[in-house]
PDB file of N, CA and C in Angstrom:
ATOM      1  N   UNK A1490       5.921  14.089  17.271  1.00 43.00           N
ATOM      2  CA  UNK A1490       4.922  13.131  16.890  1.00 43.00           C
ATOM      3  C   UNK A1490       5.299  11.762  17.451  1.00 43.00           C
ATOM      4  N   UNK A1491       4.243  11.088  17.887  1.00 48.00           N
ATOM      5  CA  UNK A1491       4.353  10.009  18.487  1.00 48.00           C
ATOM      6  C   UNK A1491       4.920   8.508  17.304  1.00 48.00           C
ATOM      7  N   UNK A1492       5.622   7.780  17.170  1.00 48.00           N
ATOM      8  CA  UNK A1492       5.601   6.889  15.996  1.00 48.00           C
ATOM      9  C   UNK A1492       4.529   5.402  16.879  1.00 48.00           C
ATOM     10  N   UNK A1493       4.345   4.968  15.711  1.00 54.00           N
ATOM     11  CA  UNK A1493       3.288   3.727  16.234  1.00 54.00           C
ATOM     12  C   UNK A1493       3.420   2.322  15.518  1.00 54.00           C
ATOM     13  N   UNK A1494       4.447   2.410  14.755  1.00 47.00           N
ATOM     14  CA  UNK A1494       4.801   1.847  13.639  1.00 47.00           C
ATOM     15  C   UNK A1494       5.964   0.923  14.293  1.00 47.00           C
ATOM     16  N   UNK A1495       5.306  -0.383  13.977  1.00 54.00           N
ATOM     17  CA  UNK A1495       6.298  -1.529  14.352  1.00 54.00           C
ATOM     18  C   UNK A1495       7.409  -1.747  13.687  1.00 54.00           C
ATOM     19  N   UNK A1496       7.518  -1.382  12.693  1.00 56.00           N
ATOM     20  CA  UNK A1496       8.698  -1.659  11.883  1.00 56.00           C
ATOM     21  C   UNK A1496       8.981  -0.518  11.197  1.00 56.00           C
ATOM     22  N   UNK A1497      10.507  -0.160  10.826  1.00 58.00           N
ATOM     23  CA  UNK A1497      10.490   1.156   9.785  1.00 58.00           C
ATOM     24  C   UNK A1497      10.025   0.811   8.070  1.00 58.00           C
ATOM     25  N   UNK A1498       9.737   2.133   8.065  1.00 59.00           N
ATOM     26  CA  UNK A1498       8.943   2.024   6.545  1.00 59.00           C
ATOM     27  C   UNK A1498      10.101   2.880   5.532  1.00 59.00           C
ATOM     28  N   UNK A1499      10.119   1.739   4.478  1.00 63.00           N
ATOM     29  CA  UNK A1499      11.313   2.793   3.487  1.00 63.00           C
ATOM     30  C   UNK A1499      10.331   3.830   2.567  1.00 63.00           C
ATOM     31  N   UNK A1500      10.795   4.914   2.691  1.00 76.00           N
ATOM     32  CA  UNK A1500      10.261   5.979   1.561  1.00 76.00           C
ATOM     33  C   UNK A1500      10.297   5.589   0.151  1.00 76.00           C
ATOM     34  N   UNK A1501       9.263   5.089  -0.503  1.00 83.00           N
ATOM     35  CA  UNK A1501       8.955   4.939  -1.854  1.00 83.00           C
ATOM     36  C   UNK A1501       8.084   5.830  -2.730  1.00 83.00           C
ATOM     37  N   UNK A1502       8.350   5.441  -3.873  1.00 86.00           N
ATOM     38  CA  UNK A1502       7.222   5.954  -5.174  1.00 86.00           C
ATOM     39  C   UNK A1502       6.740   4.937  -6.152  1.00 86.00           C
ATOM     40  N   UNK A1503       6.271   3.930  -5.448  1.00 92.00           N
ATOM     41  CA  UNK A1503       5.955   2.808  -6.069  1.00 92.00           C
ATOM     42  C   UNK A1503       4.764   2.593  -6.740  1.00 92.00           C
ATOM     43  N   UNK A1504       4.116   2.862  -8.103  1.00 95.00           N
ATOM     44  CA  UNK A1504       3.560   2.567  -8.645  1.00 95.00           C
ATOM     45  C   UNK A1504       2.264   1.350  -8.189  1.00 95.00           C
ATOM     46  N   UNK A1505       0.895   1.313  -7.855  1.00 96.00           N
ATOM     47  CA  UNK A1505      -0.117   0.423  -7.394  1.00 96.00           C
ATOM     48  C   UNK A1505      -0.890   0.521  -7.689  1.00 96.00           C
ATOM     49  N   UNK A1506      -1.890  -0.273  -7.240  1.00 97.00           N
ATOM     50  CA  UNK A1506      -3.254  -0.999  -7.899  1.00 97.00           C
ATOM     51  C   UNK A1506      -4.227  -0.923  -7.067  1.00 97.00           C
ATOM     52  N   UNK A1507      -5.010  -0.565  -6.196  1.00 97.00           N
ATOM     53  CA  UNK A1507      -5.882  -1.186  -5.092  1.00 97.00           C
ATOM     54  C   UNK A1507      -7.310  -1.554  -5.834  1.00 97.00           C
ATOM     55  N   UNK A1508      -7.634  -2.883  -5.687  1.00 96.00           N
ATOM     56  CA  UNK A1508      -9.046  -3.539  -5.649  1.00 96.00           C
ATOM     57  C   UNK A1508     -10.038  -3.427  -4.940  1.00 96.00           C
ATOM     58  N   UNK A1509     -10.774  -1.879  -4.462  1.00 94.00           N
ATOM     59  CA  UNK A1509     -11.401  -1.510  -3.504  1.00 94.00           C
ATOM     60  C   UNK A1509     -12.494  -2.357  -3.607  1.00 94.00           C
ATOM     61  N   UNK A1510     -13.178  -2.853  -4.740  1.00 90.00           N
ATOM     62  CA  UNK A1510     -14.424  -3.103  -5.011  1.00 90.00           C
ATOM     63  C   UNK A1510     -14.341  -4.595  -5.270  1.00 90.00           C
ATOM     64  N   UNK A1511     -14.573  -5.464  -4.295  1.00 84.00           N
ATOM     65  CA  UNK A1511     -13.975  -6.974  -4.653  1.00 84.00           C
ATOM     66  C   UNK A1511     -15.142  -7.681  -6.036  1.00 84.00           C
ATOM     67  N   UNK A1512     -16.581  -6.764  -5.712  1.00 85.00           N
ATOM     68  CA  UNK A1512     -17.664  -7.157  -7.216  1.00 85.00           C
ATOM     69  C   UNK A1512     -17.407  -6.927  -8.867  1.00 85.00           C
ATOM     70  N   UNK A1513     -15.908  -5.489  -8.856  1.00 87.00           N
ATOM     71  CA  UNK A1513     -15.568  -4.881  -9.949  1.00 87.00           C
ATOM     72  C   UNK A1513     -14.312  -5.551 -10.287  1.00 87.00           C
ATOM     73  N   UNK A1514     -13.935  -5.560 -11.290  1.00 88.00           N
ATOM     74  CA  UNK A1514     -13.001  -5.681 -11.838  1.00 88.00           C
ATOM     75  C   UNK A1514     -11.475  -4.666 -12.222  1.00 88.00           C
ATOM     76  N   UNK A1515     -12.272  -3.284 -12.196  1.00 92.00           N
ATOM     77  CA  UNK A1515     -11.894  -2.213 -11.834  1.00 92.00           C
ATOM     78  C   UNK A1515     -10.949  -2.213 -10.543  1.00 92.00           C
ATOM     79  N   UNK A1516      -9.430  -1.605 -11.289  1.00 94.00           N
ATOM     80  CA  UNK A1516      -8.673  -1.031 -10.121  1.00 94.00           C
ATOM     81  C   UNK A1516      -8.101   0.760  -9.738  1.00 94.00           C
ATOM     82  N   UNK A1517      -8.027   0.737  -8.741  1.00 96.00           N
ATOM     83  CA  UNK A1517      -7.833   2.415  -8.832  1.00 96.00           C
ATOM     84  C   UNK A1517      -6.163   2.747  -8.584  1.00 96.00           C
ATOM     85  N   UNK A1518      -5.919   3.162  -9.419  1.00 97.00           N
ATOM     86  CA  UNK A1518      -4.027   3.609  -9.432  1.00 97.00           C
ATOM     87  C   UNK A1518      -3.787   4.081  -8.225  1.00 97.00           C
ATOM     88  N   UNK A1519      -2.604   4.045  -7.571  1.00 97.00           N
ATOM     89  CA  UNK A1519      -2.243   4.948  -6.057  1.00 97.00           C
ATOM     90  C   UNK A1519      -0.824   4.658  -6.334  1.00 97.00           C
ATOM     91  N   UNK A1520      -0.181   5.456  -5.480  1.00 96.00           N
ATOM     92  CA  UNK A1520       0.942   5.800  -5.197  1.00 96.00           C
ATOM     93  C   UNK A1520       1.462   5.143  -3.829  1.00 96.00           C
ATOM     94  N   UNK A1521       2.483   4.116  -3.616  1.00 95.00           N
ATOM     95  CA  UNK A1521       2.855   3.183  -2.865  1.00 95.00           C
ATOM     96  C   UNK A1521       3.782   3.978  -1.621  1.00 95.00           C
ATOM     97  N   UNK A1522       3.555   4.237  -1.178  1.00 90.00           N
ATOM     98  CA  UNK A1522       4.915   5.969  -0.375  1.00 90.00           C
ATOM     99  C   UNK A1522       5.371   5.046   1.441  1.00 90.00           C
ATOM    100  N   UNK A1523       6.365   5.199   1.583  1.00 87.00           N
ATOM    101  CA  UNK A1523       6.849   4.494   3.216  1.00 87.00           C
ATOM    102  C   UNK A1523       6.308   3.437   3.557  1.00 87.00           C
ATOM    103  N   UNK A1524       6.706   1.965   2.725  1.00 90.00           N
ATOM    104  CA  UNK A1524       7.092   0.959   2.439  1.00 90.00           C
ATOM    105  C   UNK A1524       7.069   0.014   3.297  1.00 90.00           C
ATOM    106  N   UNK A1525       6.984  -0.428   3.867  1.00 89.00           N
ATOM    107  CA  UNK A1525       7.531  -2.218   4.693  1.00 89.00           C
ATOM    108  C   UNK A1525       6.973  -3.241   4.674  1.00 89.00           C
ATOM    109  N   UNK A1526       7.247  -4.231   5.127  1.00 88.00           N
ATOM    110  CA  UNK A1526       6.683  -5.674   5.199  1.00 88.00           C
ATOM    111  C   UNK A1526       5.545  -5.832   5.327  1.00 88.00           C
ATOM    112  N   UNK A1527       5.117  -4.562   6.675  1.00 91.00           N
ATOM    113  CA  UNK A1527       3.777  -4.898   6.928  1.00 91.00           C
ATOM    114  C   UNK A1527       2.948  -4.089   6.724  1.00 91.00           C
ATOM    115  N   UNK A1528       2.901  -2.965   5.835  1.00 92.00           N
ATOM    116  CA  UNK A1528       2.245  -2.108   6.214  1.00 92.00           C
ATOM    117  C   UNK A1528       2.781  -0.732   4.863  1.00 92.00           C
ATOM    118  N   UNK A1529       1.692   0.202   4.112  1.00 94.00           N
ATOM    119  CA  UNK A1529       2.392   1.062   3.858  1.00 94.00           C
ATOM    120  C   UNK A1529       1.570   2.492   3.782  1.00 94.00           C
ATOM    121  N   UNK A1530       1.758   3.579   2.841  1.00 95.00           N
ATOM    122  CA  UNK A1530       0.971   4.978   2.945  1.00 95.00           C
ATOM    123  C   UNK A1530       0.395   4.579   1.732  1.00 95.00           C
ATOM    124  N   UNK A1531      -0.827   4.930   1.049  1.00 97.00           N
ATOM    125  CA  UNK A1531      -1.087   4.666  -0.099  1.00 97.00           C
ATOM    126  C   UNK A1531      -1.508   6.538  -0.462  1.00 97.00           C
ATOM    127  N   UNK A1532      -1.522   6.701  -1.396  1.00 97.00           N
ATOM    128  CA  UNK A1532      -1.812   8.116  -1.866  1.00 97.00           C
ATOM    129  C   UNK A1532      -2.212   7.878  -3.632  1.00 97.00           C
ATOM    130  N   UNK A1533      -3.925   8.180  -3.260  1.00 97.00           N
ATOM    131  CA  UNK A1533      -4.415   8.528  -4.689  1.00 97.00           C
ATOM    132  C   UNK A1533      -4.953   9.832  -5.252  1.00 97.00           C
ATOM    133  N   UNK A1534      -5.473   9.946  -6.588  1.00 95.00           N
ATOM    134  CA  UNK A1534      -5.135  10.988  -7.278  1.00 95.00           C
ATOM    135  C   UNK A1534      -6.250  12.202  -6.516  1.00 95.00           C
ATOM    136  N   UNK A1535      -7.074  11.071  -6.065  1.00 93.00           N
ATOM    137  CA  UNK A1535      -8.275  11.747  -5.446  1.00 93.00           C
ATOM    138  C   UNK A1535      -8.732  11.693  -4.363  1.00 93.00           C
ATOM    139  N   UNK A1536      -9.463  11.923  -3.961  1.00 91.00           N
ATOM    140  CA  UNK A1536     -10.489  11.127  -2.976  1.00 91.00           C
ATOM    141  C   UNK A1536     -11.376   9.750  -2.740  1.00 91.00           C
ATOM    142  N   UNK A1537     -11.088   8.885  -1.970  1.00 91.00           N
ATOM    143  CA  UNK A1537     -11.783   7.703  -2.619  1.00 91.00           C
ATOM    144  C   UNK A1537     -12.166   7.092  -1.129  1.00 91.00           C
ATOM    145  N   UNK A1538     -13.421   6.428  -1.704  1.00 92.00           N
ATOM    146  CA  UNK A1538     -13.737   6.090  -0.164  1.00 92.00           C
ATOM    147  C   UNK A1538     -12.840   4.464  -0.035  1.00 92.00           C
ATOM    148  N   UNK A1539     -12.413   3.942   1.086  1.00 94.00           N
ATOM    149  CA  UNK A1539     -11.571   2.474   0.626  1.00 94.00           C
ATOM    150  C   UNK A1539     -12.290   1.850   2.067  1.00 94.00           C
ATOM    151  N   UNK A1540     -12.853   0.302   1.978  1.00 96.00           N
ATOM    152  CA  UNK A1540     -13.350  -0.087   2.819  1.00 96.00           C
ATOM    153  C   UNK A1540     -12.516  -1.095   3.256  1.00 96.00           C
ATOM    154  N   UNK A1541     -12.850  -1.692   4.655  1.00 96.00           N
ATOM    155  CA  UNK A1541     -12.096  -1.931   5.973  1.00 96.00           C
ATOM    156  C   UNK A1541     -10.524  -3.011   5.133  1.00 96.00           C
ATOM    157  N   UNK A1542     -11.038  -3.582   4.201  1.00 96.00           N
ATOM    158  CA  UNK A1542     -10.401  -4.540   3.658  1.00 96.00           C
ATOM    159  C   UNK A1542     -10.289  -4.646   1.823  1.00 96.00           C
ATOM    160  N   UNK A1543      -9.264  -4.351   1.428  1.00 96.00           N
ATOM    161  CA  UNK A1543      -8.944  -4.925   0.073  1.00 96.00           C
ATOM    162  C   UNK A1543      -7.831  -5.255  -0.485  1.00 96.00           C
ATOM    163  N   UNK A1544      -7.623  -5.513  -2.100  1.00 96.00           N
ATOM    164  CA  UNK A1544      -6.509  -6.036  -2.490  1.00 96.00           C
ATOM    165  C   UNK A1544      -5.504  -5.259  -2.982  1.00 96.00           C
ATOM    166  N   UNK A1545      -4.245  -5.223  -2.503  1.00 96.00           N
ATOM    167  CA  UNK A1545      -3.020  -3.994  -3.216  1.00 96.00           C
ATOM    168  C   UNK A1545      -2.403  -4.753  -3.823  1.00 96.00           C
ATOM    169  N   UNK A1546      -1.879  -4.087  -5.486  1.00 95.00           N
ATOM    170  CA  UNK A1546      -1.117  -4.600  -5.942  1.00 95.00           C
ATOM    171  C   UNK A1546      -0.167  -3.602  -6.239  1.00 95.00           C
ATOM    172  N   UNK A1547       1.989  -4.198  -6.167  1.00 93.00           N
ATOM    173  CA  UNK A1547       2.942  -3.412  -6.103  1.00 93.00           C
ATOM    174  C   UNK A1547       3.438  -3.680  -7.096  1.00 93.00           C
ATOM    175  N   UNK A1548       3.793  -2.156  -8.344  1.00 91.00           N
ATOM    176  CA  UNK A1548       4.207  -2.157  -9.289  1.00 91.00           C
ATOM    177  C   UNK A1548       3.549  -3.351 -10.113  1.00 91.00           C
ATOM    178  N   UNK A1549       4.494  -3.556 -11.084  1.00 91.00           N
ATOM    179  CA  UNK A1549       3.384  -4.545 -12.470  1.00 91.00           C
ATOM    180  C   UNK A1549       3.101  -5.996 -11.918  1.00 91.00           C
ATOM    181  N   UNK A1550       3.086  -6.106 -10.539  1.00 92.00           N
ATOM    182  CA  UNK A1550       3.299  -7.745  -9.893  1.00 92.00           C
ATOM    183  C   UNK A1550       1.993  -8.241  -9.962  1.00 92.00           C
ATOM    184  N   UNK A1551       1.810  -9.274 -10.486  1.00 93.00           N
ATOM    185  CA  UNK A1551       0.413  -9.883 -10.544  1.00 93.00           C
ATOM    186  C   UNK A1551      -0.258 -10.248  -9.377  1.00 93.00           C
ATOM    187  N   UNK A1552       0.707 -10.361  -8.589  1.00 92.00           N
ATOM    188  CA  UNK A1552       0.296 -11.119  -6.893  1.00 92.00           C
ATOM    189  C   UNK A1552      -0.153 -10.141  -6.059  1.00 92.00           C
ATOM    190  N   UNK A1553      -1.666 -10.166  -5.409  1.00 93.00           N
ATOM    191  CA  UNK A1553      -2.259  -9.222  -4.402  1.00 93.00           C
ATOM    192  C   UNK A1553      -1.920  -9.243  -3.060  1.00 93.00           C
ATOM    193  N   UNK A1554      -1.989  -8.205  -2.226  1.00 94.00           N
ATOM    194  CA  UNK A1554      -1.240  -8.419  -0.985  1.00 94.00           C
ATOM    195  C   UNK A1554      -2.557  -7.842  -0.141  1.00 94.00           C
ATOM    196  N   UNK A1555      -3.290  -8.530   0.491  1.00 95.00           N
ATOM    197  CA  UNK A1555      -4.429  -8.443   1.249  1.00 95.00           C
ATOM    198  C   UNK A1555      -3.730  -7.217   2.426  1.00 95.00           C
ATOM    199  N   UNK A1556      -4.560  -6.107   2.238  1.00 96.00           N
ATOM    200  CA  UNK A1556      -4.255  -4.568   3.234  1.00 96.00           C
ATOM    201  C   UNK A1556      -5.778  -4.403   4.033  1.00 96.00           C
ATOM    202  N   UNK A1557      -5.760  -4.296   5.166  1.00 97.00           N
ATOM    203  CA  UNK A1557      -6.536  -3.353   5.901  1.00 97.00           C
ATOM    204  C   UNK A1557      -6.090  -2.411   6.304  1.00 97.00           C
ATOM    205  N   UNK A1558      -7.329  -1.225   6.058  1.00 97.00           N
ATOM    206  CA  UNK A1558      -7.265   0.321   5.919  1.00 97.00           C
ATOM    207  C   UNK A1558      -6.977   0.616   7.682  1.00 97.00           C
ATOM    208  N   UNK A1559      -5.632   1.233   8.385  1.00 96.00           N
ATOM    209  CA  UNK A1559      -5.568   1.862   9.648  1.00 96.00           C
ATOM    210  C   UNK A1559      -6.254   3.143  10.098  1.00 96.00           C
ATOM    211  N   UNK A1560      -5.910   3.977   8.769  1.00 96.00           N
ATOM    212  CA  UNK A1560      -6.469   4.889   8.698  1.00 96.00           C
ATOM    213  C   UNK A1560      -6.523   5.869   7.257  1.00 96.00           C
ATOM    214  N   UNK A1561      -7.484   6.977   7.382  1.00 95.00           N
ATOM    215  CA  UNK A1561      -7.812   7.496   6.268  1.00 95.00           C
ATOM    216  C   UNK A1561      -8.137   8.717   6.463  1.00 95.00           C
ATOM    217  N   UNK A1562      -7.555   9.510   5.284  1.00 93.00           N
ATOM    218  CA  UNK A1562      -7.631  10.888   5.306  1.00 93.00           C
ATOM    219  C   UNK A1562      -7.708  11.534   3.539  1.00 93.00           C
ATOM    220  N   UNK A1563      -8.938  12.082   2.999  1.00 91.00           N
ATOM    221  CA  UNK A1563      -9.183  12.273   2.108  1.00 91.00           C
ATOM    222  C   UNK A1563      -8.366  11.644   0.926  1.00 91.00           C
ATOM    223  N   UNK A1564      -7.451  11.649   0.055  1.00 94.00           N
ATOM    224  CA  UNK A1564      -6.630  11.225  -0.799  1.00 94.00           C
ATOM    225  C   UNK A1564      -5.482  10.072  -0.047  1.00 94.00           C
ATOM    226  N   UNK A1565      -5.686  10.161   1.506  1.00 96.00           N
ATOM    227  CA  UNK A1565      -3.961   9.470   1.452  1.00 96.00           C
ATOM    228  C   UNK A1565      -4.580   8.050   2.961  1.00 96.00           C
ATOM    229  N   UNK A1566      -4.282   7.019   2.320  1.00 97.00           N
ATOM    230  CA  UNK A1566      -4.604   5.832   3.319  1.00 97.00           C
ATOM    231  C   UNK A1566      -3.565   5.356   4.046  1.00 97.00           C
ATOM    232  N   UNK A1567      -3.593   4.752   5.056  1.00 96.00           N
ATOM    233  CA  UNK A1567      -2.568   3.966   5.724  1.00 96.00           C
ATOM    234  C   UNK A1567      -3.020   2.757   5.787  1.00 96.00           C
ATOM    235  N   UNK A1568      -1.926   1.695   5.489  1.00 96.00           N
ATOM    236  CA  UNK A1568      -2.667   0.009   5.776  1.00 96.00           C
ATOM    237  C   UNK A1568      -1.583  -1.053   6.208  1.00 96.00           C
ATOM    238  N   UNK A1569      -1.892  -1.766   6.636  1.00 94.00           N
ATOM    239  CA  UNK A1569      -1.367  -2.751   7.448  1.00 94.00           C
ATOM    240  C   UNK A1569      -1.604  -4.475   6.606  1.00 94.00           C
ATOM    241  N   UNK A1570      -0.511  -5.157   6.574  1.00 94.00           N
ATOM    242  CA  UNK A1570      -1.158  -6.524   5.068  1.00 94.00           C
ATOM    243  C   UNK A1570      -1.468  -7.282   6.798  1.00 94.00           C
ATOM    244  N   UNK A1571      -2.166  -8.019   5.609  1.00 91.00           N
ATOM    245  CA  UNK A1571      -3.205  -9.135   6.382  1.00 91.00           C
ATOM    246  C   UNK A1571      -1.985 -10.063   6.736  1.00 91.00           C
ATOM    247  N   UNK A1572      -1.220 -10.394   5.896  1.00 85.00           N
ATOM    248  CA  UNK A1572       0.086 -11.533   5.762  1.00 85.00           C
ATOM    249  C   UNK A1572       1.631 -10.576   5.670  1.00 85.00           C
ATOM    250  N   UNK A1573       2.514 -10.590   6.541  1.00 75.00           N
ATOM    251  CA  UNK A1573       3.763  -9.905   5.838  1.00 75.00           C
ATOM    252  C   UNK A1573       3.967  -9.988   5.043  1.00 75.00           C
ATOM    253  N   UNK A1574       4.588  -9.298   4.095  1.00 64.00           N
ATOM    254  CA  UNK A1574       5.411  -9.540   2.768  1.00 64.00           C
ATOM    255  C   UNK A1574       6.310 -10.408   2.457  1.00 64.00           C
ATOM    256  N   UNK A1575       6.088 -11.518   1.843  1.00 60.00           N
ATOM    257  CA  UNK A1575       7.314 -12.260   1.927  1.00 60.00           C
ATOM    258  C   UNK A1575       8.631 -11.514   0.908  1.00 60.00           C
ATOM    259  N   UNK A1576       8.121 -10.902  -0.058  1.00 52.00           N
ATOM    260  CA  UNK A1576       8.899 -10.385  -1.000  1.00 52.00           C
ATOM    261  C   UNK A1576       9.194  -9.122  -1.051  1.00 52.00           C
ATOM    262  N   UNK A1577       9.456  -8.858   0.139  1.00 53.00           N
ATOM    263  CA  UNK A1577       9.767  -7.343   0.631  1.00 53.00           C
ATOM    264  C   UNK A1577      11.404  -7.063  -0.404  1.00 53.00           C
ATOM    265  N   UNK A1578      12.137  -8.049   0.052  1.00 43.00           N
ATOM    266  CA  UNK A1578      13.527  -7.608  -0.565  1.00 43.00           C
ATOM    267  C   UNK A1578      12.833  -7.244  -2.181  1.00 43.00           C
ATOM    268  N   UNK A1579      12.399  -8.201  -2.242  1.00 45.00           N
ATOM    269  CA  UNK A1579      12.250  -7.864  -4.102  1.00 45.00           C
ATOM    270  C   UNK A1579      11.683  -6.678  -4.396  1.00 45.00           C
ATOM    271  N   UNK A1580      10.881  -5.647  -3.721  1.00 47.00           N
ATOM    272  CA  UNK A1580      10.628  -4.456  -3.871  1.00 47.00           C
ATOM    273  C   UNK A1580      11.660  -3.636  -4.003  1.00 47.00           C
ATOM    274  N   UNK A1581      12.136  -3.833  -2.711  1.00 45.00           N
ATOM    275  CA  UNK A1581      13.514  -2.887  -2.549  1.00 45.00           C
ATOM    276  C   UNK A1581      14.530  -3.376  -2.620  1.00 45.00           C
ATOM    277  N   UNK A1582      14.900  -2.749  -3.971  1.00 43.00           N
ATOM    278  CA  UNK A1582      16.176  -3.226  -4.236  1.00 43.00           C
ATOM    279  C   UNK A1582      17.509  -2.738  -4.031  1.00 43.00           C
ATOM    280  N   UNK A1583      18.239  -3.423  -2.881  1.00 40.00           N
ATOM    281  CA  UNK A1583      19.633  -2.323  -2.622  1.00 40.00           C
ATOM    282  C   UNK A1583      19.679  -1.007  -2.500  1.00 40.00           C
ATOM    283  N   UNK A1584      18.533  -0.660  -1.541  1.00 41.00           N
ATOM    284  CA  UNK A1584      18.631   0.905  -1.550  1.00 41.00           C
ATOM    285  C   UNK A1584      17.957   1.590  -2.541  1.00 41.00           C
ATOM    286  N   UNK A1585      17.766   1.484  -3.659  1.00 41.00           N
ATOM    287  CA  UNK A1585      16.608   1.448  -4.783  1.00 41.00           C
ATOM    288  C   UNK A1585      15.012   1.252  -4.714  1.00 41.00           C
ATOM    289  N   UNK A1586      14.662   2.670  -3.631  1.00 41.00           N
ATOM    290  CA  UNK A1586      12.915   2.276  -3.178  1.00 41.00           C
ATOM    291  C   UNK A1586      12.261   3.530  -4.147  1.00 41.00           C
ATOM    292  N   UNK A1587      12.817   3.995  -5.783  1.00 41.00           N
ATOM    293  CA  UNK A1587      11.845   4.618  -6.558  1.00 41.00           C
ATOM    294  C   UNK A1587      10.808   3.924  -7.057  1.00 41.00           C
ATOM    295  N   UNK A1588      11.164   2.958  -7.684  1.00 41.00           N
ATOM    296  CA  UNK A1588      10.014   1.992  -7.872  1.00 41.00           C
ATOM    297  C   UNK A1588       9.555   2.727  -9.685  1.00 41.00           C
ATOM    298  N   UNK A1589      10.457   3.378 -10.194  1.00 38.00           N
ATOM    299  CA  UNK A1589      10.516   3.837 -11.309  1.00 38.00           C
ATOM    300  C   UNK A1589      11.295   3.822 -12.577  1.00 38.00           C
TER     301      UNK A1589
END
């Protein structure tokens, strides 16, 4: 397989939020999976349609991290942040990417 990925992604199980619907208030739970600054896998329980642009939130953090969708495949998204992460370390902590 070809990689395409600018930076490596750490393998997580990080607990998230995505704000698909910027009119709702409503967020849909996902699963945070291969991690980085810029970019990560999102995996929800279902199927969901997610449009070009919305808001992710990591673990209980109040702060949204603006993602556009790379790509999509029934339950499992790929996205890229609008802004790097500045608080990447604070996710991962020392080798500690359960997020549980």
């Amino acid at each position: 397989m070809v990689e395409h990925r600018k930076t490596i992604r750490a393998q997580t199980h990080l607990d998230g939020r995505a704000a698909l619907d910027r009119a709702s208030p409503d967020m849909q739970p996902c699963l945070v999976r291969n991690l980085s600054p810029i970019g990560a896998c999102l995996e929800f329980c279902s199927e969901v349609t997610v449009p070009d642009s919305f808001d992710l939130y990591l673990g209980e953090s109040p702060r949204a991290h603006r993602a556009r969708r790379v790509w999509h495949r029934a339950n499992e998204v790929g996205i890229s942040f609008v802004k790097a992460r500045e608080n990447a370390p604070e996710v991962l902590h020392d080798g500690d990417v359960s997020g549980r």
